[in-house]
């Protein structure tokens, strides 16, 4: 396994701009999760995919956030009209259908100035 | 709502000084409890999954235990390389097909040589 990969690793953007992050899960993992983590806090759930279907979205995910997982492989998370409060580490995780543990990627650190 | 509380928030040990980290949880039916290690600027690294009260798992100097209300991560004769933030998370049965994790804030462990 090559592990979960995320790109970019760091993103600095100005308030009001749109940003998109990519996550490549471990191959053959059908479940994919997005979490957000701020300093001193544990990761918070944002959204979940089983294959290509988005099955749940957290209340944290405002209508400025959208996620996709076309063909059930990689996933993208887009934030429109970024705000300073969006500054955080965005983590992607994946898990296989027959096990519960989730494997996390290295994260994308977003800074909104 | 599922809740996870970890204590202490920070723990400083001398090399070789054994100790335990606590994770208290409330969940509407536990599917699994997970321990992760997180180094600064990186994604969480999976350590253990515990499914039922009385279960124990071990890996090198780490041992995780589970009761109906809490879990402990015991660290025996720690080394400086064990320094990290340790995160506890729960997965609820009531989530249906959503296997999201609810995390605590973590315990920052520092092991001095």
PDB file of C-alpha atoms in Angstrom:
ATOM      1  CA  UNK A   1       0.000   0.000   0.000  1.00  0.00           C
ATOM      2  CA  UNK A   2       1.274   3.440  -0.849  1.00  0.00           C
ATOM      3  CA  UNK A   3      -0.996   5.068   1.711  1.00  0.00           C
ATOM      4  CA  UNK A   4      -3.472   7.904   1.393  1.00  0.00           C
ATOM      5  CA  UNK A   5      -2.079  10.893  -0.486  1.00  0.00           C
ATOM      6  CA  UNK A   6      -3.305  14.474  -0.451  1.00  0.00           C
ATOM      7  CA  UNK A   7      -2.459  17.440  -2.643  1.00  0.00           C
ATOM      8  CA  UNK A   8      -1.465  20.134  -2.198  1.00  0.00           C
ATOM      9  CA  UNK A   9       0.177  19.810   1.202  1.00  0.00           C
ATOM     10  CA  UNK A  10      -0.047  23.531   1.837  1.00  0.00           C
ATOM     11  CA  UNK A  11      -2.303  26.208   0.372  1.00  0.00           C
ATOM     12  CA  UNK A  12      -2.270  29.930   1.107  1.00  0.00           C
ATOM     13  CA  UNK A  13      -5.145  31.883  -0.366  1.00  0.00           C
ATOM     14  CA  UNK A  14      -6.791  35.242  -0.010  1.00  0.00           C
ATOM     15  CA  UNK A  15     -10.226  35.616   1.512  1.00  0.00           C
ATOM     16  CA  UNK A  16     -12.914  35.223  -1.101  1.00  0.00           C
ATOM     17  CA  UNK A  17     -10.950  32.915  -3.396  1.00  0.00           C
ATOM     18  CA  UNK A  18     -11.962  29.344  -4.210  1.00  0.00           C
ATOM     19  CA  UNK A  19      -9.689  26.403  -3.396  1.00  0.00           C
ATOM     20  CA  UNK A  20      -9.786  22.701  -4.283  1.00  0.00           C
ATOM     21  CA  UNK A  21      -8.029  19.839  -2.536  1.00  0.00           C
ATOM     22  CA  UNK A  22      -7.482  16.322  -3.831  1.00  0.00           C
ATOM     23  CA  UNK A  23      -7.347  13.010  -1.958  1.00  0.00           C
ATOM     24  CA  UNK A  24      -6.197   9.673  -3.384  1.00  0.00           C
ATOM     25  CA  UNK A  25      -7.241   6.856  -1.027  1.00  0.00           C
ATOM     26  CA  UNK A  26      -5.558   3.507  -0.585  1.00  0.00           C
ATOM     27  CA  UNK A  27      -6.466   1.461  -3.627  1.00  0.00           C
ATOM     28  CA  UNK A  28      -9.586  -0.710  -3.229  1.00  0.00           C
ATOM     29  CA  UNK A  29     -10.748   1.190  -0.130  1.00  0.00           C
ATOM     30  CA  UNK A  30     -14.392   1.888  -0.842  1.00  0.00           C
ATOM     31  CA  UNK A  31     -14.992   4.275   2.072  1.00  0.00           C
ATOM     32  CA  UNK A  32     -13.554   7.793   2.066  1.00  0.00           C
ATOM     33  CA  UNK A  33     -13.861  10.508   4.693  1.00  0.00           C
ATOM     34  CA  UNK A  34     -12.988  14.182   4.963  1.00  0.00           C
ATOM     35  CA  UNK A  35     -12.190  15.734   8.360  1.00  0.00           C
ATOM     36  CA  UNK A  36     -11.067  19.192   9.460  1.00  0.00           C
ATOM     37  CA  UNK A  37      -8.623  19.807  12.313  1.00  0.00           C
ATOM     38  CA  UNK A  38      -7.753  23.087  13.996  1.00  0.00           C
ATOM     39  CA  UNK A  39      -4.922  23.690  16.456  1.00  0.00           C
ATOM     40  CA  UNK A  40      -5.366  21.891  19.756  1.00  0.00           C
ATOM     41  CA  UNK A  41      -8.451  19.998  18.598  1.00  0.00           C
ATOM     42  CA  UNK A  42      -9.094  16.506  17.331  1.00  0.00           C
ATOM     43  CA  UNK A  43     -10.267  15.969  13.736  1.00  0.00           C
ATOM     44  CA  UNK A  44     -13.948  16.817  13.081  1.00  0.00           C
ATOM     45  CA  UNK A  45     -16.011  14.874  10.566  1.00  0.00           C
ATOM     46  CA  UNK A  46     -17.066  16.727   7.419  1.00  0.00           C
ATOM     47  CA  UNK A  47     -18.384  14.208   4.897  1.00  0.00           C
ATOM     48  CA  UNK A  48     -18.356  10.521   3.925  1.00  0.00           C
ATOM     49  CA  UNK A  49     -18.396   8.577   0.647  1.00  0.00           C
ATOM     50  CA  UNK A  50     -19.091   4.935   0.074  1.00  0.00           C
ATOM     51  CA  UNK A  51     -17.773   4.284  -3.415  1.00  0.00           C
ATOM     52  CA  UNK A  52     -19.030   7.270  -5.441  1.00  0.00           C
ATOM     53  CA  UNK A  53     -22.066   7.998  -3.242  1.00  0.00           C
ATOM     54  CA  UNK A  54     -21.865  10.838  -0.722  1.00  0.00           C
ATOM     55  CA  UNK A  55     -23.850   9.384   2.175  1.00  0.00           C
ATOM     56  CA  UNK A  56     -23.568  12.008   4.871  1.00  0.00           C
ATOM     57  CA  UNK A  57     -22.518  15.628   5.371  1.00  0.00           C
ATOM     58  CA  UNK A  58     -21.843  17.258   8.714  1.00  0.00           C
ATOM     59  CA  UNK A  59     -23.602  20.434   9.791  1.00  0.00           C
ATOM     60  CA  UNK A  60     -20.072  21.918   9.766  1.00  0.00           C
ATOM     61  CA  UNK A  61     -20.143  21.670   5.975  1.00  0.00           C
ATOM     62  CA  UNK A  62     -21.764  24.915   4.861  1.00  0.00           C
ATOM     63  CA  UNK A  63     -23.062  25.403   1.326  1.00  0.00           C
ATOM     64  CA  UNK A  64     -19.674  26.912   0.415  1.00  0.00           C
ATOM     65  CA  UNK A  65     -18.186  23.425   0.707  1.00  0.00           C
ATOM     66  CA  UNK A  66     -18.672  20.701  -1.884  1.00  0.00           C
ATOM     67  CA  UNK A  67     -17.090  17.291  -2.223  1.00  0.00           C
ATOM     68  CA  UNK A  68     -17.087  14.761  -5.026  1.00  0.00           C
ATOM     69  CA  UNK A  69     -15.767  11.276  -5.613  1.00  0.00           C
ATOM     70  CA  UNK A  70     -16.258  10.514  -9.292  1.00  0.00           C
ATOM     71  CA  UNK A  71     -16.016   6.818 -10.203  1.00  0.00           C
ATOM     72  CA  UNK A  72     -15.383   5.949  -6.571  1.00  0.00           C
ATOM     73  CA  UNK A  73     -11.649   6.606  -6.732  1.00  0.00           C
ATOM     74  CA  UNK A  74     -10.049   9.944  -5.816  1.00  0.00           C
ATOM     75  CA  UNK A  75     -12.031  12.700  -4.121  1.00  0.00           C
ATOM     76  CA  UNK A  76     -11.985  16.488  -4.261  1.00  0.00           C
ATOM     77  CA  UNK A  77     -13.059  19.001  -1.636  1.00  0.00           C
ATOM     78  CA  UNK A  78     -13.813  22.516  -2.860  1.00  0.00           C
ATOM     79  CA  UNK A  79     -14.294  25.580  -0.703  1.00  0.00           C
ATOM     80  CA  UNK A  80     -15.860  28.587  -2.390  1.00  0.00           C
ATOM     81  CA  UNK A  81     -15.481  32.191  -1.204  1.00  0.00           C
ATOM     82  CA  UNK A  82     -12.987  31.224   1.510  1.00  0.00           C
ATOM     83  CA  UNK A  83     -13.168  32.908   4.910  1.00  0.00           C
ATOM     84  CA  UNK A  84     -10.477  33.250   7.591  1.00  0.00           C
ATOM     85  CA  UNK A  85     -12.365  30.748   9.705  1.00  0.00           C
ATOM     86  CA  UNK A  86     -11.724  28.106   7.035  1.00  0.00           C
ATOM     87  CA  UNK A  87      -8.024  28.080   7.963  1.00  0.00           C
ATOM     88  CA  UNK A  88      -7.338  24.545   9.203  1.00  0.00           C
ATOM     89  CA  UNK A  89      -5.776  21.191   8.327  1.00  0.00           C
ATOM     90  CA  UNK A  90      -8.041  19.220   5.983  1.00  0.00           C
ATOM     91  CA  UNK A  91      -7.569  15.483   6.414  1.00  0.00           C
ATOM     92  CA  UNK A  92      -8.714  12.666   4.181  1.00  0.00           C
ATOM     93  CA  UNK A  93      -9.053   9.066   5.377  1.00  0.00           C
ATOM     94  CA  UNK A  94     -10.054   5.788   3.782  1.00  0.00           C
ATOM     95  CA  UNK A  95     -11.047   2.337   4.966  1.00  0.00           C
ATOM     96  CA  UNK A  96     -11.861  -1.005   3.350  1.00  0.00           C
ATOM     97  CA  UNK A  97     -15.390  -2.432   3.405  1.00  0.00           C
ATOM     98  CA  UNK A  98     -14.522  -5.176   5.895  1.00  0.00           C
ATOM     99  CA  UNK A  99     -12.609  -3.215   8.567  1.00  0.00           C
ATOM    100  CA  UNK A 100     -13.461  -0.228  10.732  1.00  0.00           C
ATOM    101  CA  UNK A 101     -10.114   1.515  11.163  1.00  0.00           C
ATOM    102  CA  UNK A 102      -9.487   4.552   8.987  1.00  0.00           C
ATOM    103  CA  UNK A 103      -6.126   5.413   7.473  1.00  0.00           C
ATOM    104  CA  UNK A 104      -5.339   9.080   7.220  1.00  0.00           C
ATOM    105  CA  UNK A 105      -3.374  11.048   4.685  1.00  0.00           C
ATOM    106  CA  UNK A 106      -0.822  13.740   5.569  1.00  0.00           C
ATOM    107  CA  UNK A 107      -3.419  16.516   5.249  1.00  0.00           C
ATOM    108  CA  UNK A 108      -3.649  19.819   3.398  1.00  0.00           C
ATOM    109  CA  UNK A 109      -2.960  22.879   5.529  1.00  0.00           C
ATOM    110  CA  UNK A 110      -5.078  25.825   4.379  1.00  0.00           C
ATOM    111  CA  UNK A 111      -4.246  29.382   5.397  1.00  0.00           C
ATOM    112  CA  UNK A 112      -6.724  32.103   4.428  1.00  0.00           C
ATOM    113  CA  UNK A 113      -5.275  35.628   4.631  1.00  0.00           C
TER     114      UNK A 113
ATOM    115  CA  UNK B   1     -24.493  13.174  20.747  1.00  0.00           C
ATOM    116  CA  UNK B   2     -21.296  11.124  20.955  1.00  0.00           C
ATOM    117  CA  UNK B   3     -18.608  12.612  23.190  1.00  0.00           C
ATOM    118  CA  UNK B   4     -14.964  11.794  23.884  1.00  0.00           C
ATOM    119  CA  UNK B   5     -12.928  13.366  26.694  1.00  0.00           C
ATOM    120  CA  UNK B   6      -9.206  12.735  27.024  1.00  0.00           C
ATOM    121  CA  UNK B   7      -7.038  13.381  30.047  1.00  0.00           C
ATOM    122  CA  UNK B   8      -4.591  14.734  30.864  1.00  0.00           C
ATOM    123  CA  UNK B   9      -4.329  17.380  28.125  1.00  0.00           C
ATOM    124  CA  UNK B  10      -0.542  17.193  28.390  1.00  0.00           C
ATOM    125  CA  UNK B  11       1.835  14.774  30.074  1.00  0.00           C
ATOM    126  CA  UNK B  12       5.558  15.082  30.543  1.00  0.00           C
ATOM    127  CA  UNK B  13       7.531  11.933  31.425  1.00  0.00           C
ATOM    128  CA  UNK B  14      11.133  10.992  31.914  1.00  0.00           C
ATOM    129  CA  UNK B  15      12.454   8.241  29.683  1.00  0.00           C
ATOM    130  CA  UNK B  16      11.537   4.909  31.278  1.00  0.00           C
ATOM    131  CA  UNK B  17       8.760   6.388  33.454  1.00  0.00           C
ATOM    132  CA  UNK B  18       5.585   4.401  32.719  1.00  0.00           C
ATOM    133  CA  UNK B  19       2.147   6.054  32.762  1.00  0.00           C
ATOM    134  CA  UNK B  20      -1.395   5.900  31.341  1.00  0.00           C
ATOM    135  CA  UNK B  21      -3.596   8.134  29.220  1.00  0.00           C
ATOM    136  CA  UNK B  22      -7.356   8.170  29.744  1.00  0.00           C
ATOM    137  CA  UNK B  23     -10.208   8.354  27.247  1.00  0.00           C
ATOM    138  CA  UNK B  24     -13.768   8.640  28.589  1.00  0.00           C
ATOM    139  CA  UNK B  25     -16.627   8.306  26.131  1.00  0.00           C
ATOM    140  CA  UNK B  26     -20.385   8.440  25.783  1.00  0.00           C
ATOM    141  CA  UNK B  27     -21.882   6.898  22.682  1.00  0.00           C
ATOM    142  CA  UNK B  28     -25.232   5.433  21.717  1.00  0.00           C
ATOM    143  CA  UNK B  29     -23.902   1.943  21.107  1.00  0.00           C
ATOM    144  CA  UNK B  30     -20.179   1.460  20.561  1.00  0.00           C
ATOM    145  CA  UNK B  31     -19.092  -0.020  17.264  1.00  0.00           C
ATOM    146  CA  UNK B  32     -15.413   0.543  17.975  1.00  0.00           C
ATOM    147  CA  UNK B  33     -12.889   2.653  19.897  1.00  0.00           C
ATOM    148  CA  UNK B  34      -9.710   3.740  18.156  1.00  0.00           C
ATOM    149  CA  UNK B  35      -6.333   5.071  19.251  1.00  0.00           C
ATOM    150  CA  UNK B  36      -4.187   7.157  16.921  1.00  0.00           C
ATOM    151  CA  UNK B  37      -0.793   8.804  17.217  1.00  0.00           C
ATOM    152  CA  UNK B  38      -0.245  12.187  15.583  1.00  0.00           C
ATOM    153  CA  UNK B  39       3.101  13.896  15.066  1.00  0.00           C
ATOM    154  CA  UNK B  40       3.218  17.678  14.474  1.00  0.00           C
ATOM    155  CA  UNK B  41       2.089  18.648  10.972  1.00  0.00           C
ATOM    156  CA  UNK B  42       1.144  15.091  10.008  1.00  0.00           C
ATOM    157  CA  UNK B  43      -2.017  13.050   9.739  1.00  0.00           C
ATOM    158  CA  UNK B  44      -3.076  10.648  12.519  1.00  0.00           C
ATOM    159  CA  UNK B  45      -1.419   7.230  12.439  1.00  0.00           C
ATOM    160  CA  UNK B  46      -3.628   4.274  13.356  1.00  0.00           C
ATOM    161  CA  UNK B  47      -2.586   2.303  16.458  1.00  0.00           C
ATOM    162  CA  UNK B  48      -5.430   0.129  17.813  1.00  0.00           C
ATOM    163  CA  UNK B  49      -9.087  -0.783  17.493  1.00  0.00           C
ATOM    164  CA  UNK B  50     -11.021  -2.098  20.511  1.00  0.00           C
ATOM    165  CA  UNK B  51     -14.544  -3.455  20.109  1.00  0.00           C
ATOM    166  CA  UNK B  52     -15.791  -4.720  23.482  1.00  0.00           C
ATOM    167  CA  UNK B  53     -15.250  -4.224  27.211  1.00  0.00           C
ATOM    168  CA  UNK B  54     -12.370  -6.301  28.524  1.00  0.00           C
ATOM    169  CA  UNK B  55     -10.496  -6.299  25.235  1.00  0.00           C
ATOM    170  CA  UNK B  56      -6.778  -5.451  25.223  1.00  0.00           C
ATOM    171  CA  UNK B  57      -4.324  -4.775  22.397  1.00  0.00           C
ATOM    172  CA  UNK B  58      -0.542  -4.367  22.567  1.00  0.00           C
ATOM    173  CA  UNK B  59       2.116  -2.961  20.283  1.00  0.00           C
ATOM    174  CA  UNK B  60       5.693  -2.507  21.434  1.00  0.00           C
ATOM    175  CA  UNK B  61       5.557  -0.238  24.522  1.00  0.00           C
ATOM    176  CA  UNK B  62       1.844   0.554  24.126  1.00  0.00           C
ATOM    177  CA  UNK B  63      -1.132  -1.327  25.531  1.00  0.00           C
ATOM    178  CA  UNK B  64      -4.754  -0.271  25.080  1.00  0.00           C
ATOM    179  CA  UNK B  65      -7.619  -1.463  27.283  1.00  0.00           C
ATOM    180  CA  UNK B  66     -11.383  -0.887  27.159  1.00  0.00           C
ATOM    181  CA  UNK B  67     -14.220  -0.758  29.693  1.00  0.00           C
ATOM    182  CA  UNK B  68     -17.853   0.225  29.137  1.00  0.00           C
ATOM    183  CA  UNK B  69     -17.108   3.879  29.857  1.00  0.00           C
ATOM    184  CA  UNK B  70     -13.426   4.476  29.209  1.00  0.00           C
ATOM    185  CA  UNK B  71     -10.235   3.314  27.570  1.00  0.00           C
ATOM    186  CA  UNK B  72      -6.667   3.537  28.757  1.00  0.00           C
ATOM    187  CA  UNK B  73      -3.462   3.716  26.754  1.00  0.00           C
ATOM    188  CA  UNK B  74      -0.657   2.402  28.919  1.00  0.00           C
ATOM    189  CA  UNK B  75       2.890   3.372  27.982  1.00  0.00           C
ATOM    190  CA  UNK B  76       5.611   1.182  29.475  1.00  0.00           C
ATOM    191  CA  UNK B  77       9.182   2.478  29.720  1.00  0.00           C
ATOM    192  CA  UNK B  78       8.626   5.232  27.146  1.00  0.00           C
ATOM    193  CA  UNK B  79      11.361   6.559  24.909  1.00  0.00           C
ATOM    194  CA  UNK B  80      11.762  10.099  23.483  1.00  0.00           C
ATOM    195  CA  UNK B  81      10.476   8.851  20.113  1.00  0.00           C
ATOM    196  CA  UNK B  82       7.114   8.114  21.764  1.00  0.00           C
ATOM    197  CA  UNK B  83       6.580  11.865  22.090  1.00  0.00           C
ATOM    198  CA  UNK B  84       3.450  12.770  20.106  1.00  0.00           C
ATOM    199  CA  UNK B  85      -0.229  13.628  20.506  1.00  0.00           C
ATOM    200  CA  UNK B  86      -2.355  10.551  21.177  1.00  0.00           C
ATOM    201  CA  UNK B  87      -5.930  10.749  19.935  1.00  0.00           C
ATOM    202  CA  UNK B  88      -8.879   8.603  20.982  1.00  0.00           C
ATOM    203  CA  UNK B  89     -11.970   8.243  18.773  1.00  0.00           C
ATOM    204  CA  UNK B  90     -15.269   6.350  18.885  1.00  0.00           C
ATOM    205  CA  UNK B  91     -17.463   4.965  16.155  1.00  0.00           C
ATOM    206  CA  UNK B  92     -21.164   4.563  16.934  1.00  0.00           C
ATOM    207  CA  UNK B  93     -23.462   1.758  15.851  1.00  0.00           C
ATOM    208  CA  UNK B  94     -26.276   4.289  15.504  1.00  0.00           C
ATOM    209  CA  UNK B  95     -24.501   5.820  12.550  1.00  0.00           C
ATOM    210  CA  UNK B  96     -25.960   3.150  10.305  1.00  0.00           C
ATOM    211  CA  UNK B  97     -23.810   2.988   7.218  1.00  0.00           C
ATOM    212  CA  UNK B  98     -21.789   6.036   8.299  1.00  0.00           C
ATOM    213  CA  UNK B  99     -18.607   4.929   9.970  1.00  0.00           C
ATOM    214  CA  UNK B 100     -17.476   8.415  10.995  1.00  0.00           C
ATOM    215  CA  UNK B 101     -15.135   8.838  13.943  1.00  0.00           C
ATOM    216  CA  UNK B 102     -15.735  11.249  16.826  1.00  0.00           C
ATOM    217  CA  UNK B 103     -12.398  12.330  18.282  1.00  0.00           C
ATOM    218  CA  UNK B 104     -11.238  13.713  21.597  1.00  0.00           C
ATOM    219  CA  UNK B 105      -8.851  16.650  21.774  1.00  0.00           C
ATOM    220  CA  UNK B 106      -5.870  14.412  22.411  1.00  0.00           C
ATOM    221  CA  UNK B 107      -3.111  14.100  24.999  1.00  0.00           C
ATOM    222  CA  UNK B 108       0.229  15.703  24.164  1.00  0.00           C
ATOM    223  CA  UNK B 109       2.921  13.358  25.469  1.00  0.00           C
ATOM    224  CA  UNK B 110       6.502  14.554  25.885  1.00  0.00           C
ATOM    225  CA  UNK B 111       9.194  12.066  26.906  1.00  0.00           C
ATOM    226  CA  UNK B 112      12.440  13.627  28.048  1.00  0.00           C
ATOM    227  CA  UNK B 113      15.756  11.728  27.729  1.00  0.00           C
TER     228      UNK B 113
END
